[in-house]
Coordinates of C-alpha atoms in Angstrom, one line a residue:
M1282 CA 7.0 0.8 12.7
R1283 CA 9.7 1.6 15.2
N1284 CA 8.0 2.2 19.1
A1285 CA 4.6 1.1 17.8
Q1286 CA 2.5 -0.1 19.8
F1287 CA -0.8 -2.1 18.8
G1288 CA -4.6 -2.7 19.6
E1289 CA -7.1 -5.4 17.6
L1290 CA -9.8 -5.8 16.2
P1291 CA -10.6 -9.5 16.0
L1292 CA -13.6 -10.4 13.7
N1293 CA -15.1 -13.5 14.4
Q1294 CA -15.6 -16.3 11.3
E1295 CA -17.6 -19.3 11.4
S1296 CA -14.8 -21.2 9.8
A1297 CA -11.2 -21.5 10.5
V1298 CA -9.4 -18.9 8.6
N1299 CA -6.9 -20.4 5.5
E1300 CA -5.8 -16.7 4.1
C1301 CA -6.2 -12.8 4.4
V1302 CA -5.3 -10.3 1.8
Y1303 CA -5.4 -6.5 1.6
S1304 CA -6.6 -4.9 -1.1
P1305 CA -4.6 -2.8 -3.3
D1306 CA -5.4 0.7 -1.6
G1307 CA -6.5 -1.0 1.6
N1308 CA -9.8 -0.3 1.7
T1309 CA -10.8 -3.7 2.1
V1310 CA -9.0 -7.2 3.3
A1311 CA -10.4 -10.4 1.6
V1312 CA -10.7 -13.6 4.1
G1313 CA -10.4 -17.1 2.9
L1314 CA -12.3 -20.0 4.9
V1315 CA -11.7 -23.5 5.5
N1316 CA -15.5 -23.6 4.7
Y1317 CA -14.6 -22.8 1.1
K1318 CA -16.1 -19.3 1.7
I1319 CA -14.4 -15.7 0.9
C1320 CA -15.3 -13.1 3.5
V1321 CA -14.6 -9.3 2.0
Y1322 CA -14.5 -6.7 5.0
S1323 CA -14.3 -3.0 4.8
T1324 CA -11.2 -1.5 6.7
S1325 CA -13.1 2.0 7.5
D1326 CA -15.7 -0.1 9.9
W1327 CA -14.8 -3.5 9.6
E1328 CA -18.2 -4.5 8.7
I1329 CA -18.7 -7.3 6.3
L1330 CA -19.4 -6.6 2.2
W1331 CA -19.4 -9.5 0.9
T1332 CA -19.7 -13.2 1.4
L1333 CA -18.1 -15.0 -2.2
E1334 CA -19.7 -18.5 -2.3
G1335 CA -19.6 -20.7 -4.9
H1336 CA -16.4 -23.0 -4.4
S1337 CA -17.0 -26.3 -3.2
K1338 CA -13.7 -27.3 -1.8
K1339 CA -10.7 -25.5 -0.1
V1340 CA -10.2 -21.8 -1.6
S1341 CA -5.9 -22.2 -2.2
R1342 CA -5.6 -18.8 -2.8
I1343 CA -7.0 -15.1 -2.8
V1344 CA -5.3 -12.1 -5.1
Y1345 CA -6.8 -8.5 -5.7
S1346 CA -6.2 -7.3 -9.3
P1347 CA -4.1 -4.3 -9.2
D1348 CA -6.8 -1.9 -9.8
G1349 CA -8.5 -3.5 -6.8
N1350 CA -11.7 -3.9 -8.8
Q1351 CA -11.8 -7.7 -9.3
I1352 CA -10.7 -10.7 -6.7
A1353 CA -9.4 -13.9 -8.1
S1354 CA -9.7 -17.3 -6.3
S1355 CA -8.4 -20.6 -7.0
S1356 CA -9.9 -23.8 -5.4
Y1357 CA -9.2 -27.6 -5.1
D1358 CA -12.9 -27.9 -6.6
N1359 CA -10.8 -27.4 -9.9
T1360 CA -11.4 -24.1 -10.7
V1361 CA -10.8 -20.4 -10.8
R1362 CA -13.2 -17.9 -9.9
I1363 CA -13.2 -13.8 -10.5
W1364 CA -15.6 -11.8 -9.0
S1365 CA -16.0 -8.3 -8.8
T1366 CA -15.5 -5.8 -5.5
H1367 CA -17.7 -3.4 -6.0
T1368 CA -20.8 -5.9 -6.5
G1369 CA -20.1 -9.4 -5.0
N1370 CA -20.9 -11.0 -8.2
C1371 CA -19.1 -13.8 -9.8
L1372 CA -17.8 -12.7 -13.0
H1373 CA -16.1 -15.9 -14.6
I1374 CA -15.8 -19.5 -13.9
L1375 CA -12.6 -20.9 -15.4
K1376 CA -12.7 -24.5 -15.8
G1377 CA -10.6 -27.0 -18.0
F1378 CA -8.6 -28.5 -15.1
D1379 CA -7.6 -31.7 -14.8
G1380 CA -6.8 -31.3 -11.3
E1381 CA -6.7 -29.5 -8.3
V1382 CA -5.8 -25.7 -8.9
N1383 CA -3.2 -24.4 -6.3
G1384 CA -2.5 -20.9 -7.2
V1385 CA -3.3 -17.7 -9.1
A1386 CA -1.9 -14.6 -10.0
Y1387 CA -2.8 -11.2 -11.9
S1388 CA -0.4 -9.5 -14.4
P1389 CA 0.9 -6.1 -13.0
Q1390 CA -1.6 -4.8 -15.9
G1391 CA -4.3 -6.7 -14.6
D1392 CA -5.5 -8.0 -17.9
Q1393 CA -4.2 -11.5 -17.5
L1394 CA -4.3 -14.1 -14.9
A1395 CA -2.1 -17.5 -14.4
S1396 CA -2.7 -20.2 -12.6
A1397 CA -0.9 -23.2 -11.4
C1398 CA -2.6 -26.7 -11.4
D1399 CA -2.0 -30.3 -10.1
D1400 CA -2.2 -31.2 -13.7
M1401 CA 1.6 -29.9 -14.3
R1402 CA 0.2 -27.2 -16.2
V1403 CA 0.7 -23.3 -16.3
K1404 CA -2.4 -21.4 -18.2
L1405 CA -2.9 -18.1 -18.8
W1406 CA -6.2 -16.4 -19.0
D1407 CA -7.8 -13.5 -20.6
V1408 CA -9.5 -11.6 -17.2
E1409 CA -12.0 -10.0 -19.4
S1410 CA -13.5 -12.8 -21.9
G1411 CA -12.6 -15.5 -19.3
E1412 CA -11.0 -17.5 -22.1
C1413 CA -7.5 -19.3 -21.6
S1414 CA -5.1 -18.0 -23.8
H1415 CA -2.1 -20.0 -23.4
I1416 CA -0.8 -23.2 -21.8
W1417 CA 2.6 -24.2 -20.9
I1418 CA 3.4 -27.6 -20.1
G1419 CA 7.1 -28.9 -18.9
H1420 CA 6.7 -29.1 -15.0
T1421 CA 6.6 -33.3 -14.4
K1422 CA 4.5 -33.0 -10.9
Y1423 CA 2.1 -30.7 -9.7
V1424 CA 2.8 -27.0 -10.0
W1425 CA 2.6 -25.4 -6.5
N1426 CA 1.7 -21.4 -7.9
V1427 CA 2.7 -18.8 -10.0
L1428 CA 3.9 -15.1 -10.1
Y1429 CA 4.6 -12.1 -12.8
S1430 CA 7.5 -10.4 -12.2
L1431 CA 7.1 -6.7 -11.0
K1432 CA 6.8 -5.7 -14.8
G1433 CA 5.2 -8.7 -16.1
H1434 CA 7.5 -9.7 -18.4
Q1435 CA 8.1 -13.2 -16.7
I1436 CA 6.2 -15.7 -14.9
A1437 CA 7.8 -17.7 -12.3
S1438 CA 5.9 -21.2 -11.0
Y1439 CA 7.7 -23.7 -8.8
S1440 CA 6.7 -27.4 -8.7
G1441 CA 6.7 -30.8 -6.8
D1442 CA 9.4 -31.8 -9.5
Y1443 CA 11.8 -29.6 -7.2
T1444 CA 12.4 -27.0 -9.9
V1445 CA 11.3 -23.4 -10.7
R1446 CA 10.4 -22.7 -14.5
L1447 CA 11.1 -18.9 -16.1
W1448 CA 8.3 -18.7 -18.7
S1449 CA 8.3 -15.1 -21.1
T1450 CA 5.1 -13.9 -21.6
E1451 CA 5.8 -12.1 -24.7
T1452 CA 6.9 -15.9 -26.8
K1453 CA 5.6 -17.9 -24.8
E1454 CA 8.9 -19.4 -24.4
C1455 CA 10.1 -21.7 -21.3
L1456 CA 13.4 -19.3 -20.4
H1457 CA 15.2 -21.2 -17.8
V1458 CA 14.7 -24.5 -15.4
L1459 CA 16.2 -23.7 -12.2
R1460 CA 17.2 -26.9 -10.3
G1461 CA 19.4 -27.8 -7.3
H1462 CA 16.9 -28.2 -4.4
T1463 CA 16.5 -31.4 -3.3
A1464 CA 12.9 -31.5 -1.9
Y1465 CA 9.8 -29.5 -2.0
I1466 CA 9.9 -25.7 -3.4
N1467 CA 7.2 -23.6 -0.7
S1468 CA 8.0 -20.1 -2.0
V1469 CA 9.2 -18.1 -4.4
A1470 CA 9.7 -14.1 -4.7
Y1471 CA 11.1 -12.1 -7.3
S1472 CA 13.4 -9.4 -6.6
P1473 CA 12.2 -5.4 -7.0
Q1474 CA 14.7 -5.3 -9.9
E1475 CA 13.2 -8.1 -11.4
D1476 CA 17.4 -9.9 -11.7
R1477 CA 16.7 -12.5 -9.4
V1478 CA 14.2 -15.1 -8.0
A1479 CA 14.7 -16.5 -4.5
S1480 CA 13.1 -19.9 -3.7
A1481 CA 12.6 -21.5 -0.5
S1482 CA 12.8 -25.4 0.1
S1483 CA 12.0 -28.0 2.4
D1484 CA 15.5 -29.1 1.8
N1485 CA 16.2 -26.1 4.8
T1486 CA 17.9 -23.7 2.2
V1487 CA 17.0 -20.4 0.1
R1488 CA 18.4 -20.5 -3.5
L1489 CA 19.2 -17.0 -5.3
W1490 CA 19.0 -17.3 -8.6
D1491 CA 20.0 -14.8 -12.0
T1492 CA 16.4 -14.5 -14.0
S1493 CA 19.3 -13.5 -17.1
T1494 CA 21.2 -16.9 -17.0
G1495 CA 19.2 -19.0 -14.8
E1496 CA 22.6 -19.7 -12.7
C1497 CA 22.2 -20.3 -8.9
R1498 CA 24.0 -16.7 -7.4
H1499 CA 24.0 -18.2 -3.6
I1500 CA 22.8 -20.6 -1.6
L1501 CA 21.9 -19.8 2.1
T1502 CA 21.8 -22.2 4.8
G1503 CA 21.5 -22.0 8.3
H1504 CA 17.7 -23.1 8.5
T1505 CA 17.5 -26.6 10.3
N1506 CA 14.1 -27.4 9.0
S1507 CA 11.7 -26.8 5.7
I1508 CA 11.4 -23.4 4.9
F1509 CA 7.7 -21.9 4.3
S1510 CA 8.1 -18.1 3.1
V1511 CA 10.6 -15.8 1.4
M1512 CA 10.1 -12.3 0.6
Y1513 CA 12.6 -9.5 -0.6
S1514 CA 12.7 -6.1 1.3
P1515 CA 11.3 -3.1 -0.6
N1516 CA 15.2 -1.9 -1.4
D1517 CA 16.3 -5.4 -2.5
K1518 CA 19.0 -5.3 0.2
Q1519 CA 17.6 -7.8 2.4
L1520 CA 15.8 -11.0 2.4
A1521 CA 13.2 -12.7 5.0
S1522 CA 12.8 -16.1 5.3
A1523 CA 10.4 -18.1 7.7
S1524 CA 10.9 -21.9 8.9
Y1525 CA 9.6 -24.5 10.8
D1526 CA 12.6 -24.3 13.1
S1527 CA 10.7 -21.8 14.8
T1528 CA 12.8 -18.9 13.7
A1529 CA 13.2 -16.4 10.2
R1530 CA 16.4 -15.4 9.3
L1531 CA 17.1 -12.1 7.8
W1532 CA 19.7 -12.1 4.7
D1533 CA 21.9 -9.4 3.1
T1534 CA 20.8 -10.3 -1.1
G1535 CA 24.2 -9.2 -2.1
S1536 CA 26.5 -11.2 0.0
G1537 CA 24.3 -14.2 0.9
M1538 CA 25.1 -13.9 4.4
C1539 CA 23.0 -14.0 7.7
L1540 CA 22.7 -11.0 9.0
H1541 CA 20.3 -11.8 11.9
V1542 CA 17.9 -14.7 13.5
L1543 CA 14.7 -13.6 14.6
Q1544 CA 14.5 -15.9 17.6
G1545 CA 11.1 -16.0 20.1
H1546 CA 8.6 -17.8 18.3
T1547 CA 8.3 -21.1 20.1
D1548 CA 6.7 -23.2 16.9
A1549 CA 6.6 -23.2 13.2
V1550 CA 7.3 -19.7 11.7
R1551 CA 4.5 -19.5 8.4
K1552 CA 5.1 -16.4 6.7
V1553 CA 7.3 -13.5 7.0
V1554 CA 6.0 -10.0 5.5
Y1555 CA 8.0 -6.8 5.1
S1556 CA 6.5 -3.3 6.0
P1557 CA 6.0 -1.0 3.1
Q1558 CA 8.9 1.1 4.5
G1559 CA 11.5 -2.1 4.9
D1560 CA 12.4 -1.0 8.5
A1561 CA 10.1 -4.0 10.3
V1562 CA 9.2 -7.8 8.9
V1563 CA 5.9 -9.0 10.8
S1564 CA 6.1 -13.0 11.5
A1565 CA 3.6 -15.7 11.9
S1566 CA 3.6 -18.3 13.7
D1567 CA 1.8 -21.7 15.0
D1568 CA 2.8 -20.9 18.1
S1569 CA -0.6 -18.4 17.8
T1570 CA 1.2 -15.4 17.9
V1571 CA 2.3 -12.5 15.3
R1572 CA 5.8 -10.9 15.9
L1573 CA 7.2 -7.3 14.6
W1574 CA 10.9 -7.3 14.3
D1575 CA 13.4 -4.6 13.8
T1576 CA 15.3 -5.6 10.3
A1577 CA 18.4 -3.1 11.8
T1578 CA 19.0 -5.1 14.6
G1579 CA 17.0 -8.1 14.6
V1580 CA 15.4 -7.2 17.6
C1581 CA 11.4 -8.2 18.4
I1582 CA 9.7 -4.7 19.2
Q1583 CA 6.3 -6.6 19.8
M1584 CA 4.9 -9.8 20.0
L1585 CA 1.1 -9.8 19.3
S1586 CA -1.0 -12.2 21.2
G1587 CA -4.7 -12.8 21.3
H1588 CA -5.0 -15.8 18.7
S1589 CA -5.9 -19.5 20.0
G1590 CA -4.8 -21.1 17.2
N1591 CA -2.2 -21.6 14.4
V1592 CA -1.6 -17.8 12.6
S1593 CA -1.9 -19.0 9.1
S1594 CA -1.5 -15.8 7.5
I1595 CA -0.8 -12.2 7.7
D1596 CA -0.9 -9.0 5.8
L1597 CA 0.2 -5.5 6.4
S1598 CA -1.9 -2.6 4.7
P1599 CA -0.5 -0.8 2.2
Q1600 CA 0.0 2.2 4.2
G1601 CA 1.4 -0.2 6.8
D1602 CA -0.2 0.9 9.8
K1603 CA -2.6 -2.4 10.2
I1604 CA -1.8 -5.8 10.2
A1605 CA -4.2 -8.1 9.7
S1606 CA -3.7 -11.9 11.0
G1607 CA -6.0 -15.1 10.2
S1608 CA -5.8 -18.2 12.1
S1609 CA -7.4 -21.7 12.7
D1610 CA -9.3 -20.5 16.2
K1611 CA -12.2 -18.8 13.8
T1612 CA -10.6 -15.5 13.9
V1613 CA -9.5 -12.3 11.9
R1614 CA -7.3 -10.0 14.1
V1615 CA -6.8 -6.2 12.7
W1616 CA -3.7 -5.0 14.7
D1617 CA -3.7 -1.3 14.8
V1618 CA -0.2 0.0 14.9
R1619 CA -0.6 3.9 14.9
T1620 CA -3.0 4.6 17.5
G1621 CA -2.4 1.3 19.9
T1622 CA -6.4 1.5 21.4
P1623 CA -8.1 -1.5 21.2
T1624 CA -10.7 -1.3 19.4
R1625 CA -13.8 -3.8 19.6
P1626 CA -17.0 -4.8 17.2
I1627 CA -20.0 -3.6 18.9
S1628 CA -22.5 -6.5 19.4
S1629 CA -25.7 -5.5 17.4
G1630 CA -27.5 -8.6 17.7
H1631 CA -26.7 -9.7 14.1
T1632 CA -24.5 -12.5 13.6
S1633 CA -22.8 -11.2 10.5
G1634 CA -22.0 -7.5 9.2
V1635 CA -24.5 -4.9 8.9
Y1636 CA -25.0 -3.6 5.3
Q1637 CA -27.6 -0.9 6.0
V1638 CA -29.5 1.2 8.6
K1639 CA -32.8 3.4 7.5
C1640 CA -35.1 5.1 10.1
S1641 CA -38.7 5.2 9.8
P1642 CA -40.4 8.4 8.7
K1643 CA -43.0 7.8 11.3
R1644 CA -42.0 6.1 14.2
D1645 CA -39.0 5.4 16.6
I1646 CA -37.6 2.5 14.8
A1647 CA -35.1 1.8 12.9
A1648 CA -34.2 -1.4 10.4
T1649 CA -31.1 -2.9 10.1
C1650 CA -30.2 -5.1 7.2
S1651 CA -27.3 -7.8 7.1
Y1652 CA -25.4 -10.4 5.5
D1653 CA -26.5 -12.8 8.2
K1654 CA -29.7 -13.2 6.2
T1655 CA -31.9 -10.9 8.5
V1656 CA -33.5 -7.6 9.2
R1657 CA -34.0 -6.4 12.2
L1658 CA -36.4 -4.0 13.9
W1659 CA -35.1 -1.8 16.6
D1660 CA -36.5 0.5 18.8
I1661 CA -34.3 3.8 18.5
Q1662 CA -34.8 5.0 22.3
T1663 CA -34.3 2.1 24.2
G1664 CA -31.9 0.0 21.7
V1665 CA -34.0 -3.2 22.1
C1666 CA -34.8 -4.9 19.0
H1667 CA -38.4 -6.2 19.1
Q1668 CA -38.9 -8.2 15.4
T1669 CA -36.3 -10.2 13.3
L1670 CA -37.6 -10.5 9.7
R1671 CA -36.6 -14.1 8.3
G1672 CA -37.0 -15.1 4.7
H1673 CA -34.2 -14.3 2.7
T1674 CA -31.7 -16.9 1.6
S1675 CA -28.8 -15.1 1.0
Q1676 CA -27.0 -11.9 2.2
V1677 CA -29.6 -8.7 2.2
R1678 CA -28.2 -5.7 0.6
C1679 CA -30.7 -2.8 0.9
V1680 CA -33.8 -1.9 3.3
E1681 CA -36.2 0.9 2.4
F1682 CA -39.3 2.1 4.9
S1683 CA -42.4 3.1 3.1
P1684 CA -43.2 6.8 3.4
Q1685 CA -46.2 6.0 5.4
G1686 CA -44.0 3.5 7.6
D1687 CA -46.3 0.4 8.1
Q1688 CA -43.6 -1.3 5.0
I1689 CA -40.6 -2.1 4.5
A1690 CA -38.9 -3.9 1.3
T1691 CA -35.8 -5.5 1.4
G1692 CA -33.5 -6.5 -1.6
S1693 CA -31.4 -9.6 -1.3
N1694 CA -28.4 -11.5 -2.9
D1695 CA -30.6 -14.2 -3.2
N1696 CA -32.0 -11.7 -6.3
T1697 CA -35.4 -11.3 -4.9
V1698 CA -37.3 -8.5 -2.6
R1699 CA -39.7 -8.7 0.1
L1700 CA -42.3 -6.5 1.2
W1701 CA -42.5 -7.0 4.8
S1702 CA -45.4 -5.2 7.6
V1703 CA -43.6 -3.3 10.4
D1704 CA -46.2 -4.1 12.9
T1705 CA -46.3 -8.0 12.4
G1706 CA -42.8 -8.4 10.8
M1707 CA -44.7 -11.1 8.5
C1708 CA -44.0 -11.2 4.9
T1709 CA -46.6 -9.5 2.8
H1710 CA -44.9 -10.5 -0.6
T1711 CA -41.7 -11.8 -2.0
L1712 CA -40.8 -10.0 -5.4
T1713 CA -39.4 -12.7 -8.2
G1714 CA -38.1 -11.8 -11.3
H1715 CA -34.2 -10.2 -11.3
G1716 CA -31.5 -12.3 -12.6
N1717 CA -28.9 -10.7 -10.1
S1718 CA -28.4 -9.3 -7.0
V1719 CA -30.9 -6.2 -5.7
L1720 CA -28.8 -3.8 -4.5
T1721 CA -31.1 -1.0 -3.8
V1722 CA -34.8 -0.5 -3.7
M1723 CA -37.4 2.7 -3.3
Y1724 CA -40.7 3.7 -2.7
S1725 CA -42.4 6.1 -4.6
P1726 CA -43.5 9.5 -3.1
Q1727 CA -47.0 8.0 -2.9
G1728 CA -46.0 4.8 -1.6
D1729 CA -47.8 2.7 -4.2
Q1730 CA -44.9 1.8 -6.0
L1731 CA -41.3 0.3 -5.1
A1732 CA -38.9 0.5 -7.6
S1733 CA -35.7 -2.3 -7.4
A1734 CA -32.3 -2.2 -9.3
S1735 CA -29.7 -5.1 -10.0
Y1736 CA -27.6 -6.0 -12.9
G1737 CA -28.8 -4.0 -15.9
K1738 CA -32.3 -3.4 -15.1
V1739 CA -34.7 -1.3 -12.8
K1740 CA -38.3 -3.2 -11.8
L1741 CA -41.6 -1.1 -10.8
W1742 CA -43.5 -3.2 -8.7
D1743 CA -47.1 -2.4 -7.3
V1744 CA -46.8 -2.4 -3.3
T1745 CA -50.5 -3.9 -3.2
S1746 CA -50.4 -6.7 -5.3
G1747 CA -46.8 -7.2 -5.8
E1748 CA -47.0 -7.8 -9.4
C1749 CA -44.2 -6.1 -11.7
C1750 CA -45.9 -3.2 -13.3
R1751 CA -42.3 -2.7 -15.7
T1752 CA -39.0 -3.7 -16.6
L1753 CA -36.6 -1.0 -17.4
T1754 CA -33.6 -1.8 -19.5
G1755 CA -30.9 -0.2 -21.0
H1756 CA -28.5 -0.1 -18.6
T1757 CA -25.1 -2.4 -19.6
N1758 CA -23.5 -3.0 -16.2
T1759 CA -24.5 -2.7 -12.4
V1760 CA -27.3 -0.3 -11.6
K1761 CA -26.2 1.3 -8.1
D1762 CA -28.7 3.7 -6.9
I1763 CA -31.8 4.7 -7.9
V1764 CA -34.2 7.7 -7.2
Y1765 CA -37.8 8.7 -7.6
S1766 CA -38.1 12.5 -8.7
P1767 CA -40.5 14.7 -5.8
S1768 CA -43.5 14.3 -8.1
G1769 CA -43.0 10.5 -8.6
S1770 CA -43.2 11.1 -12.6
Q1771 CA -39.8 10.0 -13.0
I1772 CA -36.7 7.8 -11.9
I1773 CA -33.2 8.0 -12.4
S1774 CA -30.8 5.4 -12.3
C1775 CA -27.3 5.7 -12.4
S1776 CA -24.6 2.5 -13.1
D1777 CA -21.6 0.8 -13.7
D1778 CA -21.9 1.5 -17.2
R1779 CA -20.8 5.3 -16.7
T1780 CA -24.3 6.6 -17.6
V1781 CA -27.4 8.3 -15.7
R1782 CA -30.7 7.2 -17.2
I1783 CA -34.2 9.1 -16.8
W1784 CA -37.0 7.2 -17.4
D1785 CA -40.6 8.4 -17.5
V1786 CA -43.0 6.2 -14.9
E1787 CA -46.1 5.8 -16.8
T1788 CA -44.5 4.9 -20.2
G1789 CA -41.2 3.1 -19.0
E1790 CA -39.4 4.7 -21.7
C1791 CA -35.9 6.3 -21.1
N1792 CA -36.1 10.0 -21.6
F1793 CA -32.7 10.5 -21.7
T1794 CA -29.2 9.0 -21.0
L1795 CA -26.6 11.4 -19.1
R1796 CA -22.9 10.3 -20.1
G1797 CA -19.6 12.0 -18.5
H1798 CA -18.7 10.6 -15.5
D1799 CA -16.4 8.0 -14.9
S1800 CA -18.5 6.3 -12.5
F1801 CA -21.7 7.0 -10.4
N1802 CA -22.1 6.6 -6.6
T1803 CA -25.5 8.9 -5.6
L1804 CA -28.4 10.6 -7.0
V1805 CA -30.6 13.2 -5.9
Y1806 CA -33.6 15.6 -7.5
S1807 CA -33.8 18.9 -6.9
H1808 CA -36.9 19.8 -5.4
Q1809 CA -38.5 21.6 -7.8
D1810 CA -38.2 18.2 -9.9
N1811 CA -36.0 20.4 -12.6
Q1812 CA -32.5 19.3 -12.1
V1813 CA -30.7 16.4 -11.1
A1814 CA -27.2 16.2 -9.0
A1815 CA -25.2 13.0 -10.0
V1816 CA -21.7 12.0 -7.5
N1817 CA -19.2 10.6 -9.3
N1818 CA -15.6 8.8 -7.9
D1819 CA -13.7 11.2 -10.0
S1820 CA -14.2 14.4 -7.7
T1821 CA -16.9 15.7 -9.5
V1822 CA -20.8 16.5 -8.9
R1823 CA -22.6 17.3 -12.0
V1824 CA -25.9 18.5 -12.3
W1825 CA -28.0 18.0 -15.6
D1826 CA -31.6 19.9 -17.1
V1827 CA -34.2 17.2 -16.7
G1828 CA -36.1 18.5 -19.2
T1829 CA -33.1 18.7 -21.7
G1830 CA -30.4 15.9 -20.5
E1831 CA -28.2 18.8 -20.6
C1832 CA -25.5 19.4 -17.9
H1833 CA -25.6 22.5 -16.9
H1834 CA -22.6 22.9 -13.9
I1835 CA -19.3 20.4 -12.8
F1836 CA -18.5 20.9 -9.0
I1837 CA -15.0 20.0 -9.1
G1838 CA -14.2 18.8 -5.6
G1839 CA -10.5 18.9 -5.5
N1840 CA -8.3 15.3 -4.8
D1841 CA -10.8 14.5 -2.4
R1842 CA -13.8 11.9 -3.6
V1843 CA -17.1 13.2 -3.1
L1844 CA -19.3 10.7 -1.5
S1845 CA -22.8 12.6 -0.9
V1846 CA -24.7 15.7 -2.6
A1847 CA -27.8 17.4 -1.0
Y1848 CA -30.3 20.2 -2.2
S1849 CA -31.2 22.7 0.1
P1850 CA -34.9 22.9 1.0
T1851 CA -35.6 26.2 -1.1
G1852 CA -33.3 24.3 -4.3

């Protein structure tokens, strides 16, 4: 990261930012807001994917599962929520706390959650069932946070009782109580080898502890005020600390000596994060800036300014090429390490991210749906918005023109489908009956019928009357895509339950269940109506015979993910 230049991408928020976290693969960023919401962004285009709503008080901590399929959030509303990153749905609400929940952490395997609460308890939860599997009692004041060791054999918890406790995840015993700090402990970090734990305190010291004996190896002194954050370097040779004294410090983990005092911030330094290579440290400060430091020399490489409020959170992408920073100024800024080229969001008229855009089959009109709960119709030639369709009470996930181009169907996180007149912008029907977010809608080739998909079901609707004709049940997870056959006699649906189903439109019966993929993304019928091609996350495309349900071909795309598939006009 040396000699890097930076550009920035500001993401405006409706509330002050409490936390921002990259997903393990770097494809998304989760942003915790002071108004109790969590916004999840795609890092490819920085459009908002989900707004996770449900907490009724401040969200204290956000963590991704190791595989990136889930987000867990702890809140002062006395709950922990587990969310799907694929659908934005809340999978479990973990209750039973007798106080505010201050922290949450996934096990390295992702099958378990640990939580820290004001009720002085540490709880273990089964991620799949949402059930509490164990409760540790021992702290005598509120527990601030918890973290797993890298292999998952231990959990460290730190508390307002000025202690750190190490717990065995196998025997469920308290292995050690680490005593010595004389004020609140604000941050704890495991070393990469798991043989040490570092604790940072408001007593102005960092302590390094032996995890096998519980003994204090080193007391790191030099800061002149409270220490907020501590982190080990990837190679375990350094430790970084951030303090209210406006400095960060780099320490030698073997000797406990201070290597560098990172000076330049003019207010409290809230957090420090190492780059994946360990050659740089990023610091966030109440002086509204982010700074990048060379770990070998302690020299400030770059000062990133742009925020107008305290920088409360920073995170580096897994590749180390981008820095995300969140601030009390209601923005998240993304700093591009590689190119240094400023990139700014395109103003579209929507007040939140645009999820989907579709063009009319008959006119020079495009429709966009957004997380701001609206749909907009645009003149393709001039770029002017001439209709804003309002009525949904939550994010609009999908939009589709009828074959005639005179009607639009939209699906929303409010569990409804709405039909709109393109000419007047009026809502002609509100289709209710789904129990979850409607993720996709599709008109029949004749335009007289509409199919809509949500969790576990597909519904067929008469577009004239707005009545539900049939409900197709059988999928056991989110239905991600639906497609009519060219003749309109069949519908195919793909789901996160790893199956494709072929349905008879007239009877509603499932003709075939096609298995073989790990997870489906996109479906397409051949023009002759005799084949279906399905795209999967395993880099393959499978071609199925719709008459027999047999898989005829498997096309392997190599190491790259296959995103889309299409038949030629001749089939």
